[in-house]
Every structure is written in structure tokens, then in C-alpha cells.
GROMACS .gro file of C-alpha atoms in nm:
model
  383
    1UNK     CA    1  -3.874  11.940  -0.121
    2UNK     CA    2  -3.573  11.793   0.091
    3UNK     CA    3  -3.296  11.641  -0.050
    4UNK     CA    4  -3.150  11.345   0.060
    5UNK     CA    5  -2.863  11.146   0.033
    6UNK     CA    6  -2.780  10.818   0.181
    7UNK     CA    7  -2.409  10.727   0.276
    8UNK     CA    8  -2.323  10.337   0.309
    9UNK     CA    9  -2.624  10.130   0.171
   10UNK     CA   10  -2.576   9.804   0.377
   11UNK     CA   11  -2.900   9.700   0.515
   12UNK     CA   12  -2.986   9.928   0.861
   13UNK     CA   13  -2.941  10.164   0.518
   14UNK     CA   14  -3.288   9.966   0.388
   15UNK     CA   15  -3.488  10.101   0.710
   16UNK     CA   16  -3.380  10.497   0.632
   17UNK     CA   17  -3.439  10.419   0.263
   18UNK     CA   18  -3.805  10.277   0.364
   19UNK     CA   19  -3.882  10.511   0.635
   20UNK     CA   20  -3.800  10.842   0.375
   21UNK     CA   21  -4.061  10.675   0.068
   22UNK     CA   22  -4.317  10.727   0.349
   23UNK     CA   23  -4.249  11.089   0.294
   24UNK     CA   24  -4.244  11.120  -0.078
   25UNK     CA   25  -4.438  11.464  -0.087
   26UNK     CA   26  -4.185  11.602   0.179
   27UNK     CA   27  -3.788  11.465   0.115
   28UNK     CA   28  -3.662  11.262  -0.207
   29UNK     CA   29  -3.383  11.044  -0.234
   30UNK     CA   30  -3.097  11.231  -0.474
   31UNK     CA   31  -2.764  11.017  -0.379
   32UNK     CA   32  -2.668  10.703  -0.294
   33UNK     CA   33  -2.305  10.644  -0.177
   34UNK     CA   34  -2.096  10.326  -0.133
   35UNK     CA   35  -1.746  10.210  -0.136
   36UNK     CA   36  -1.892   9.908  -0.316
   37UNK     CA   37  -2.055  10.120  -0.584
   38UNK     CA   38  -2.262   9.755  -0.676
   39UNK     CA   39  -2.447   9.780  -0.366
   40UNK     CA   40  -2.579  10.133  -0.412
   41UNK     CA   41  -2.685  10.092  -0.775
   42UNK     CA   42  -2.882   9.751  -0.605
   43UNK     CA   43  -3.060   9.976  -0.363
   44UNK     CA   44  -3.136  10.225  -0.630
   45UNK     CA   45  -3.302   9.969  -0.831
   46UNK     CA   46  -3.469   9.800  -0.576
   47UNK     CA   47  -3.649  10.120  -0.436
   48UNK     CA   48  -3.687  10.234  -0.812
   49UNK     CA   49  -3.471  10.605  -0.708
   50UNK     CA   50  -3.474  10.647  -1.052
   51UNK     CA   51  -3.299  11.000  -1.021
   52UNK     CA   52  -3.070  10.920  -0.749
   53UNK     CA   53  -2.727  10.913  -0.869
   54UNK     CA   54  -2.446  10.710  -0.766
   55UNK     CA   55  -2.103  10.799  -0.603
   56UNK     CA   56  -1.810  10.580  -0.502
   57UNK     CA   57  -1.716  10.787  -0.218
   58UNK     CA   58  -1.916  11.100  -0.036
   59UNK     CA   59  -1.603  11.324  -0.103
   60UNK     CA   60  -1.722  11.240  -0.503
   61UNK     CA   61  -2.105  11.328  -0.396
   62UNK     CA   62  -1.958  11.654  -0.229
   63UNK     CA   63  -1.737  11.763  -0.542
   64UNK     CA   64  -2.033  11.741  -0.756
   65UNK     CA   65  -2.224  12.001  -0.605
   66UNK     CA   66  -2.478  11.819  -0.669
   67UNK     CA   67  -2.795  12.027  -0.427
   68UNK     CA   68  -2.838  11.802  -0.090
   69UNK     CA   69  -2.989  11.937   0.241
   70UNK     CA   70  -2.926  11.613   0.411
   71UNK     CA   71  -2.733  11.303   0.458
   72UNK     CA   72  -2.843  11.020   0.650
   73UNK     CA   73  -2.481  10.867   0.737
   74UNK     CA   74  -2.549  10.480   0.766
   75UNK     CA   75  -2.157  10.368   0.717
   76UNK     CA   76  -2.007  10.170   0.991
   77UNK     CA   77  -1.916  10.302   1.354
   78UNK     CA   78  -1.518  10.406   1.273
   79UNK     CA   79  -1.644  10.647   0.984
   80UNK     CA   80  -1.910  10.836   1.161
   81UNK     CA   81  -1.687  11.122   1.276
   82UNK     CA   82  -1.514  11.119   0.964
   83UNK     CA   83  -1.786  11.151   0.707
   84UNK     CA   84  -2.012  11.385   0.873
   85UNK     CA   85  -1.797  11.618   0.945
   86UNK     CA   86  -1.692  11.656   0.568
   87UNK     CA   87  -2.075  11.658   0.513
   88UNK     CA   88  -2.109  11.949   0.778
   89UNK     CA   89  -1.823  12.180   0.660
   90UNK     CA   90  -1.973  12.129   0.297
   91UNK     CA   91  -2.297  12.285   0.454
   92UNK     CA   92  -2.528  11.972   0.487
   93UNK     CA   93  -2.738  11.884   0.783
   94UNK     CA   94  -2.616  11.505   0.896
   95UNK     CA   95  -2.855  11.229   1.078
   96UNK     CA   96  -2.596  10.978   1.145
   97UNK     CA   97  -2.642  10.594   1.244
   98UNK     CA   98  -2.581  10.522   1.640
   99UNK     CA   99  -2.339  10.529   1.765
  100UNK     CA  100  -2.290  10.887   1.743
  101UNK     CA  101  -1.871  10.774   1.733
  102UNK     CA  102  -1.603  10.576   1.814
  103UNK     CA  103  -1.499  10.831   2.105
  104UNK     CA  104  -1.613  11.128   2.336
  105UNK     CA  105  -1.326  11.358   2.157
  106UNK     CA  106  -1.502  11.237   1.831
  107UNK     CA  107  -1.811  11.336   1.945
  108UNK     CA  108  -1.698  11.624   2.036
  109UNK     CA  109  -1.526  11.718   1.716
  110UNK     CA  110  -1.879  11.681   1.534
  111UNK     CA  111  -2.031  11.947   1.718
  112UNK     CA  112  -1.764  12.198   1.698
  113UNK     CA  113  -1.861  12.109   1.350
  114UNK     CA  114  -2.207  12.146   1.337
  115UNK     CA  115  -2.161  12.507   1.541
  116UNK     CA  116  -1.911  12.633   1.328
  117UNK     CA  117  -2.099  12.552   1.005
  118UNK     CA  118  -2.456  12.691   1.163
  119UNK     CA  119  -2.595  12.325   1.021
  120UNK     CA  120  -2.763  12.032   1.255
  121UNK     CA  121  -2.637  11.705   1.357
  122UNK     CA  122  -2.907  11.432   1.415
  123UNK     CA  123  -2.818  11.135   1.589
  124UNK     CA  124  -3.031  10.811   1.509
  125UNK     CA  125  -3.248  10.695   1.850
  126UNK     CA  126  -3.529  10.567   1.680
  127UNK     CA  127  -3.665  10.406   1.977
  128UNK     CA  128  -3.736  10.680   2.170
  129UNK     CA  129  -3.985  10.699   1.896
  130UNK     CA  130  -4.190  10.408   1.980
  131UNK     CA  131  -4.527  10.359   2.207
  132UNK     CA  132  -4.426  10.184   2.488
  133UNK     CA  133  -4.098  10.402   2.563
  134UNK     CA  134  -4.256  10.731   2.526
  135UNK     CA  135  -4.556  10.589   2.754
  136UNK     CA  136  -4.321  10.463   3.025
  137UNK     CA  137  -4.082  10.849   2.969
  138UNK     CA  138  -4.473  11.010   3.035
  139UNK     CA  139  -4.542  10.764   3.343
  140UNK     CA  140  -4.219  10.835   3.506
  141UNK     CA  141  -4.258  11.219   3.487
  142UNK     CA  142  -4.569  11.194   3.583
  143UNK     CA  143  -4.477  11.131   3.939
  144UNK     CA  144  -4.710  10.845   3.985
  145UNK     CA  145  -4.486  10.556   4.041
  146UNK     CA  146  -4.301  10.770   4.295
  147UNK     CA  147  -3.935  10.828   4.306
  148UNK     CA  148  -3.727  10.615   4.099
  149UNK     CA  149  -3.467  10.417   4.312
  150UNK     CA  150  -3.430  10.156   4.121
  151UNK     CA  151  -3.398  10.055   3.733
  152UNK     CA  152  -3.290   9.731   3.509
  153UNK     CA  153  -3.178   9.797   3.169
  154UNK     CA  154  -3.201   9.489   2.967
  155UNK     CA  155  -3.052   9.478   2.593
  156UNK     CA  156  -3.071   9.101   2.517
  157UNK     CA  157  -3.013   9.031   2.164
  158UNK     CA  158  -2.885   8.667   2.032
  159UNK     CA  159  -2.631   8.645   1.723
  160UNK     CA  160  -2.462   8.350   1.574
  161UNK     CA  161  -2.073   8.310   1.552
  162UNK     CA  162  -2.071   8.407   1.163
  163UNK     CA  163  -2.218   8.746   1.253
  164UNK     CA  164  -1.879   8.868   1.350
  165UNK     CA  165  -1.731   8.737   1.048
  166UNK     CA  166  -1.816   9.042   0.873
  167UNK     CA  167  -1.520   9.247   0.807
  168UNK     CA  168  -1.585   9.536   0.998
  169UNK     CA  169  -1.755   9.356   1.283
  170UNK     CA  170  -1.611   9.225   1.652
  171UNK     CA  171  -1.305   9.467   1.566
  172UNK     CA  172  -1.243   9.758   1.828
  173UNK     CA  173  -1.070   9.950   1.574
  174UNK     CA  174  -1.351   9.934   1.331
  175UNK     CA  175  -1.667   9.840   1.541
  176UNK     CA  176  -1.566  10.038   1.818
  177UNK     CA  177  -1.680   9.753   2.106
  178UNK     CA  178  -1.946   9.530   2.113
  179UNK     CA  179  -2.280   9.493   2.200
  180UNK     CA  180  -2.238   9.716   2.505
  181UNK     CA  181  -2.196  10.001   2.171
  182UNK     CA  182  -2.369   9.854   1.894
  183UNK     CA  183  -2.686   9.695   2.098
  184UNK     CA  184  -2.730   9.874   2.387
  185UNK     CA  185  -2.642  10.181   2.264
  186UNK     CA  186  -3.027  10.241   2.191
  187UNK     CA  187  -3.187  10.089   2.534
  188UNK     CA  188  -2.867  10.325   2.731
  189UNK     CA  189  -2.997  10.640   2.554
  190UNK     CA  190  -3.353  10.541   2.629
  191UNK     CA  191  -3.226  10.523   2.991
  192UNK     CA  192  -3.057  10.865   3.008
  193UNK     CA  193  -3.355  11.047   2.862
  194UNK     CA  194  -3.624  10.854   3.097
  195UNK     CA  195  -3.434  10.913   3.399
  196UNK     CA  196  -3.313  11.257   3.293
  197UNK     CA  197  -2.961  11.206   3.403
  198UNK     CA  198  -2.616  11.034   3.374
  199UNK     CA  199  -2.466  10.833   3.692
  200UNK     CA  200  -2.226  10.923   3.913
  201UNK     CA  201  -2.021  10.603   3.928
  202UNK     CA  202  -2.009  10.306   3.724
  203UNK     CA  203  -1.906   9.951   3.776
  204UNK     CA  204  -1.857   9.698   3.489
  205UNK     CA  205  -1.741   9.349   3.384
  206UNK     CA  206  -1.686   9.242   3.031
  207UNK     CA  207  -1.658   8.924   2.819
  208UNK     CA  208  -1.647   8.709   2.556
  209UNK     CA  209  -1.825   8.389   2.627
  210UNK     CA  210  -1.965   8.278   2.233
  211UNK     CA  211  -1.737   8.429   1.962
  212UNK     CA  212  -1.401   8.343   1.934
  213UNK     CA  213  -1.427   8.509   1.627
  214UNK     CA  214  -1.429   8.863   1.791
  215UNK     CA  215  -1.142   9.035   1.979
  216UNK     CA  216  -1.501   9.254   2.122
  217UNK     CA  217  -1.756   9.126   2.413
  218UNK     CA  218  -2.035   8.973   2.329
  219UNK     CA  219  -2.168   9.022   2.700
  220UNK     CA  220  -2.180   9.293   2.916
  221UNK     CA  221  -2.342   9.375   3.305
  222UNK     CA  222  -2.285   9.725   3.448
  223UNK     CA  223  -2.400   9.933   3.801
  224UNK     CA  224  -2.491  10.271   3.836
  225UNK     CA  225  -2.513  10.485   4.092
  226UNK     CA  226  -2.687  10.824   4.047
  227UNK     CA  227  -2.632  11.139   4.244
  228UNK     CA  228  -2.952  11.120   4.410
  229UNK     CA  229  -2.855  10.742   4.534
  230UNK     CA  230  -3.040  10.603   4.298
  231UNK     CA  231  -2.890  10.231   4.109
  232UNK     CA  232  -2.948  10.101   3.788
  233UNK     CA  233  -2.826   9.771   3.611
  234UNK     CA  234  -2.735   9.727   3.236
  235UNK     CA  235  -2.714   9.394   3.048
  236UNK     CA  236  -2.570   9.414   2.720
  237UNK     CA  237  -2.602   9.087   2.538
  238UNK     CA  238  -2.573   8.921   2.207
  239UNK     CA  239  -2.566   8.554   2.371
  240UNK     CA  240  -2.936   8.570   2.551
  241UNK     CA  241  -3.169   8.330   2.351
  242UNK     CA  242  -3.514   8.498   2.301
  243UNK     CA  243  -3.402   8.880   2.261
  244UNK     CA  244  -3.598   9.011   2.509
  245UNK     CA  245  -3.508   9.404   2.598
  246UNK     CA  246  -3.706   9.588   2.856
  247UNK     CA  247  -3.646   9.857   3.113
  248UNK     CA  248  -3.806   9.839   3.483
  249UNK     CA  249  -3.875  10.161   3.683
  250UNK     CA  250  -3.877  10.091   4.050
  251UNK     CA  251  -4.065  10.402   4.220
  252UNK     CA  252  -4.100  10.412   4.580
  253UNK     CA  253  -4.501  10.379   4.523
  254UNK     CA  254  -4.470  10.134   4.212
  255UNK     CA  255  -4.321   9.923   3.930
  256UNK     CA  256  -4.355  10.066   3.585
  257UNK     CA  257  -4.234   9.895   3.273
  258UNK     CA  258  -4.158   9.878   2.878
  259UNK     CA  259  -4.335   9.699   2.751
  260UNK     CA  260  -4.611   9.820   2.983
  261UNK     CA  261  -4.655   9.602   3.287
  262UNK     CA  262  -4.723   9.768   3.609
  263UNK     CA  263  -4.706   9.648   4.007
  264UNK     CA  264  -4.754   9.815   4.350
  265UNK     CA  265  -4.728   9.720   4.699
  266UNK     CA  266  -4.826   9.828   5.037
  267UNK     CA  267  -4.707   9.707   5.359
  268UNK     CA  268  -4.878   9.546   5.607
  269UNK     CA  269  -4.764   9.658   5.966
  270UNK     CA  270  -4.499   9.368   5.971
  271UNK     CA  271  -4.336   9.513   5.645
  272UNK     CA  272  -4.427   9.207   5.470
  273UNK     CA  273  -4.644   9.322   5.117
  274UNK     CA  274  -5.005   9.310   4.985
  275UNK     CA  275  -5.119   9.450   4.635
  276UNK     CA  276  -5.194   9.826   4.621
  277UNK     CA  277  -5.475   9.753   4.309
  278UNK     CA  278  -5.619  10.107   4.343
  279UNK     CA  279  -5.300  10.251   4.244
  280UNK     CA  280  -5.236   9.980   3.972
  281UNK     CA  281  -5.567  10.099   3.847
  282UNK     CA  282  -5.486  10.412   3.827
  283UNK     CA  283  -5.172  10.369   3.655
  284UNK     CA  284  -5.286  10.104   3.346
  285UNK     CA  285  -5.567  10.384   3.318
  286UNK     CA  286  -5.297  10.648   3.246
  287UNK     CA  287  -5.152  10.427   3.014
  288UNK     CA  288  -5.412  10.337   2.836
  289UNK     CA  289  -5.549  10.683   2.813
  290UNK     CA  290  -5.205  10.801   2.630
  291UNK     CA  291  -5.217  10.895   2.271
  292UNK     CA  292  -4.997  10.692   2.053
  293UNK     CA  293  -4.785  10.815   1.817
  294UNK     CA  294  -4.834  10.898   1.447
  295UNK     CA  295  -4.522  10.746   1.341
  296UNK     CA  296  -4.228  10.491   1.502
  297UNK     CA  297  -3.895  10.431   1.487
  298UNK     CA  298  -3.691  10.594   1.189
  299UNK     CA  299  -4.032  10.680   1.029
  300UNK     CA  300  -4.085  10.874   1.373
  301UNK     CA  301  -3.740  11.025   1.399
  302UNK     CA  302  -3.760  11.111   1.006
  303UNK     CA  303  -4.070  11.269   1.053
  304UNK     CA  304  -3.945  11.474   1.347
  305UNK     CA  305  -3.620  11.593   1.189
  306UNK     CA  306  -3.856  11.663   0.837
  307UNK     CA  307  -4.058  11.878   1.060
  308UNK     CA  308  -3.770  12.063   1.228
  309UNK     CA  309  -3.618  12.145   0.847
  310UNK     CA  310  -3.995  12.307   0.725
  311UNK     CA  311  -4.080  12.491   1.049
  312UNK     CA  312  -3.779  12.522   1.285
  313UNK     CA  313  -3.953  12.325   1.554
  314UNK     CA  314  -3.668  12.206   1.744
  315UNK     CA  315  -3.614  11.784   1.727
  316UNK     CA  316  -3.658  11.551   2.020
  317UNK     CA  317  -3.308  11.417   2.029
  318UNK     CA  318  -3.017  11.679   1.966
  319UNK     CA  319  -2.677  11.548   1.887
  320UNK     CA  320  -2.555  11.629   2.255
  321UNK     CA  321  -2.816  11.299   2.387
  322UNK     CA  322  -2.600  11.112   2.160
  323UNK     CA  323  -2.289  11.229   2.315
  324UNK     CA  324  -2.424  11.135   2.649
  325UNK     CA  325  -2.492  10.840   2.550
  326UNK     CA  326  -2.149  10.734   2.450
  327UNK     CA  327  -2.031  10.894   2.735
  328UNK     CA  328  -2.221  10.627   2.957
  329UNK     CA  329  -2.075  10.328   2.714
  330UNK     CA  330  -1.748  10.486   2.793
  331UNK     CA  331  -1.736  10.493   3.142
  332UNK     CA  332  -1.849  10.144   3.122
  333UNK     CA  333  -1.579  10.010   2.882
  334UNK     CA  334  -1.343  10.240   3.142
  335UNK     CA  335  -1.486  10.032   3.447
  336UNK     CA  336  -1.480   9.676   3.249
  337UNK     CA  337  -1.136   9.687   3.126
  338UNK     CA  338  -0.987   9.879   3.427
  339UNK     CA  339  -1.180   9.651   3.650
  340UNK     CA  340  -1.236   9.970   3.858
  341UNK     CA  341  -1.495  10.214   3.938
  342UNK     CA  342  -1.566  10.468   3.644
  343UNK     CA  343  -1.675  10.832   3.754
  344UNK     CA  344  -1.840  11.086   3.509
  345UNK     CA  345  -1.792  11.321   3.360
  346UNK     CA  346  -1.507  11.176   3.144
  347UNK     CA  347  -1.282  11.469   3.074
  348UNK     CA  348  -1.060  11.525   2.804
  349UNK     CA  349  -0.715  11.416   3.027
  350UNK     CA  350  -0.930  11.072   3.036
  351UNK     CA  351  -0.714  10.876   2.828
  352UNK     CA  352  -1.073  10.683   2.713
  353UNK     CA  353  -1.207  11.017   2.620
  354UNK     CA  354  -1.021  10.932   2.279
  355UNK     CA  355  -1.045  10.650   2.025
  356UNK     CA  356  -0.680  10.583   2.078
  357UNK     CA  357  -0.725  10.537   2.433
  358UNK     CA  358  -0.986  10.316   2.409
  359UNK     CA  359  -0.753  10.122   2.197
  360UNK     CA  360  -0.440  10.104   2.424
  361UNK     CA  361  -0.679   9.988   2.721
  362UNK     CA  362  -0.936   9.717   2.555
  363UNK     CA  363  -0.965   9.410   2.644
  364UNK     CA  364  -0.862   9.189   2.319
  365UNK     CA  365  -1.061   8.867   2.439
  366UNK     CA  366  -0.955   8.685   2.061
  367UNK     CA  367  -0.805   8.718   1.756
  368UNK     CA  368  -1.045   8.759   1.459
  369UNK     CA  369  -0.927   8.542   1.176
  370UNK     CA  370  -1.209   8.526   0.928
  371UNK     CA  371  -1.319   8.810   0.741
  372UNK     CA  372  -1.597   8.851   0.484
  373UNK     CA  373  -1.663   9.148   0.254
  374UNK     CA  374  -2.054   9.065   0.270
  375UNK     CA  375  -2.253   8.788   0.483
  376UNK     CA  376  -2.584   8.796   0.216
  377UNK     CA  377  -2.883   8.946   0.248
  378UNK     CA  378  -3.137   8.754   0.470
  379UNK     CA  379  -3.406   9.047   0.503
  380UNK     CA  380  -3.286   9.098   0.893
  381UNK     CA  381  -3.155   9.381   1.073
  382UNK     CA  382  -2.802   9.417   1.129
  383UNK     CA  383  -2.706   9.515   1.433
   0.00000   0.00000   0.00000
């Protein structure tokens, strides 16, 4: 039996806390930690944890040594590095929220962790663990749609202006951006692991257009170039109404897409286009013919890391796709408040490689006046 503890039990904590009951006979909950001790005992009644204890602070779960094989860090984006790297020199294997951390150097200082302490570091990118994504990952390597030249990214999300009133939220220092970070982060890693690779260059432009309650965006639109010439847009959004997020896979043969759509073209001798069906065929009966998987989203990535722990079966997503990931946020924060081209890799002499950095270089689009311990609990995801 694993043990598990849960760090920060705001509500993305309710999907780990739902997704590890699934696998009662495998894991059990044994701490729940909080600042706001109130909330944790709530969660431990509500999920009836009846042996789970409670800790104000996951230095107080560590001095206990109480037994725990792994903490699933759900606090918000500034204490990522922080906590998990306490949790990893104390010996504990650490799945921790996206994103990975507030900076590359942060990143960077939880896996010298994780080597030095021969434990793992999980990063949370549930949706690599859904249907359509791992479909479209299988099309594309497949070949069949040709060579990708061209992809758009889109991470639409809509969220009203009391969202940010939250006292951690549209703050660089604590949030870390906005929904280029906190939204995107998840379509941006889906991206990197379909395509296999980060850009070469990266162009950006940032803003605040709905919340003047944020000093974050609340919009973003990015360009990539890869090094094989390929080009790839990114919209990160918390102002589109509708939340639509997709990615489309231009091939040179034809148009792939999550959620599964599918188009191809030939050309008549004037250039001009006429519908390649045969191939379309022969693409929505790949897709169709793919197995789908046994579990999604955390329940998939829980499962996967469960499995690694009992057999050693290495995990889909190691903690270096998350640093990649933030890497590519990085170099588009670079290029949006720089208003210049962003190459990668970011090194260390990067001043955005750090948190501090980051800082000195944002763009502060407004003040944020109001702040709110707690904005309710309305049953709907958080990010």
C-alpha cells in the first residue's frame, strides 16, 4: 500500500483527492496539509479519510515521521520549488501541480533534488492522459498526415474579473504570470511532446484587456519557429467566451486535429484544391481503430505513476517535460515583455532563467487592489 499525502487542499486538490479513492486497493490517503488547517479537516471529512491526519504546515507532516511514499503538492505556483524540495530531501517521491515552478533555475533546483536524494519528481500533465491527445500524438507519429509544417495551439478559457481577486491570483510574484502559465501551461506541454521538440525562436505579445484587477495578462498570442522551419501559433486566453482549446496539425499530406477532425487536399494542375477522401478515409479509420485508454486525466497520470512505484515501469511524463515546458512559457514571457525575438535554450546568464528576473522585466499591466483569502466553493475547477 502507497502512502499519500496531499499538500494545499484548495479545490484542483479535490481532483487528486478523487482520482486516488479510485485506487483504494493500491495508495491511501495518510496526510492532509494546509496553511488554513479548516480547509484540510473539510476535505478530510468530506472524503471520509478517516485516518488521515492533519498538519498546519508540511515541515509539521515531515517532523512527524509520520511513513509517506508520496506527496501530491497542490499549493499555489510560488511554493512548488519550495515544498517539494523539502519533501525530496526528506526522502519522498513528489507529483507536483503544473506549473512545475515559478522559474527555469527553480526547475532546475528540483531535479538536482530529486538526483541527489535517488527519489522521483512527477510533474502533473494530466492531459496527455486523455483520448483525443494521445490519438492525435499516435496520428502524428504515424507519418500519415505527412510532415508537420504547420500547428495552432489554442488555450481559450473565459474567467470573470473576481477570479483574480483571490489572493494569490493575477500576482507575478505569487502566480508566476497568467494564463500563458496557469492555462496554457497544459495545451504547451501537449505541444512539445506531440511535436517532439522545442522552437528555435519565439515571438510574443502580451496583455491585459479584462482584469484590471491583475498586474498579469489575461491574453496571450505567440510564434514559433522550429529548427526544421516548421511554425506554430499559441493563444493563451482567459477572455475567449466558449473555452474552446484544440491543437491543429498541418502535415504536408493532411490536417489532423484534437478533438479529432481530419482534412486533406490534392491539387489540381492549377494548384487550386479538391478533397483527397481516400486519404481522409484512411485516417478517421486509424482513429477509430485506436484503443482508448483505461483511465484519463489525473486518474490516468495517478495510475501511471502508481504503476511506476509497484513495478519500476518508467512514467510517461518525467519531471524534465515539465521543465521544457516552462522553458517554452519563458521564452515567451522573454519575447512579450522584451518585445523581441526569444531564442532557446534559455541559459542560466538569461536573466529570465530566474524568478527574480522574471520579476525585474514583467510587464505590470495594473495594480491589484482587492484581495480575498477564499472566493467559495462553486464545484468548478480552478485554474
Amino acid at each position: 500500500m502507497i502512502n499519500v499525502a496531499i499538500i494545499g487542499t484548495g479545490n484542483i486538490a479535490n481532483f487528486h483527492m478523487q482520482s486516488l479513492l479510485k485506487f483504494r486497493d493500491r495508495c491511501k490517503i495518510v496526510a492532509l496539509v494546509d496553511i488554513a488547517p479548516a480547509k484540510a479537516q473539510a476535505c478530510k471529512e468530506k472524503y471520509d479519510l478517516n485516518d488521515a491526519v492533519v498538519f498546519a504546515s508540511h515541515g509539521d507532516m515531515i517532523a512527524s515521521g509520520m511513513k509517506i511514499d508520496l506527496v501530491h503538492n497542490c499549493t499555489p505556483p510560488f511554493a512548488h520549488a519550495s515544498v517539494s524540495i523539502d519533501c525530496m530531501n526528506a526522502g519522498i517521491d513528489v507529483f507536483v501541480e503544473k506549473p512545475m515552478a515559478a522559474s527555469l533555475k527553480e526547475c532546475d533546483d528540483m531535479i538536482a533534488a530529486r538526483d541527489k536524494n535517488g527519489v522521483m519528481l512527477h510533474v502533473v500533465a494530466q492531459n496527455r492522459f486523455r483520448d483525443i491527445h494521445m490519438k492525435l500524438k499516435q496520428l502524428k507519429d504515424s507519418g500519415i498526415a505527412g510532415k508537420i509544417r504547420v500547428a495552432h495551439v489554442n488555450s481559450l478559457w473565459w474567467r470573470g474579473h473576481s477570479y483574480y481577486d483571490l489572493w494569490w491570483r493575477g500576482m507575478w510574484e505569487k502566480e508566476g504570470g497568467g494564463p500563458t502559465l496557469n492555462h496554457a501551461v497544459h495545451h504547451i506541454d501537449l505541444i512539445n511532446w506531440i511535436y517532439g521538440e522545442l522552437p528555435k525562436e519565439v515571438t510574443a505579445v502580451l496583455a491585459n484587456v479584462a482584469h484590471d484587477n491583475s498586474e498579469v495578462e489575461d491574453v496571450s498570442f505567440a510564434i514559433l519557429r522550429y529548427n526544421d522551419g516548421a511554425m506554430a501559433t499559441i493563444t493563451s486566453s482567459v477572455v475567449h467566451h466558449g473555452q474552446e482549446q484544440n491543437i491543429e496539425l498541418q502535415g504536408m499530406d493532411a490536417k489532423i486535429t484534437a478533438p479529432f477532425s481530419c482534412h486533406a487536399c490534392k491539387g489540381h494542375p492549377s494548384g487550386f484544391p479538391y478533397d483527397n477522401t481516400e486519404l481522409m478515409e484512411k485516417i478517421t479509420q486509424m482513429h477509430d481503430n485506436m484503443l482508448n485508454l483505461e483511465y484519463e486525466g489525473h486518474e490516468g497520470q495517478i495510475d501511471n505513476i502508481l504503476t511506476y512505484m509497484e513495478t519500476g515501469k518508467a512514467p510517461l511524463i518525467a519531471a524534465e517535460d515539465g521543465r521544457k515546458t516552462l522553458e517554452l512559457i519563458t521564452a515567451i514571457y522573454k519575447a512579450g515583455c522584451t518585445k523581441q525575438m526569444a531564442t532557446l535554450p534559455i541559459s542560466p546568464s538569461d536573466e529570465f532563467y530566474t524568478f527574480e528576473g522574471l520579476l525585474k522585466n514583467a510587464i505590470y499591466f495594473y495594480e491589484k487592489a482587492n484581495s480575498v483569502e477564499d472566493l467559495g466553493s462553486d464545484g468548478v475547477r480552478t485554474y
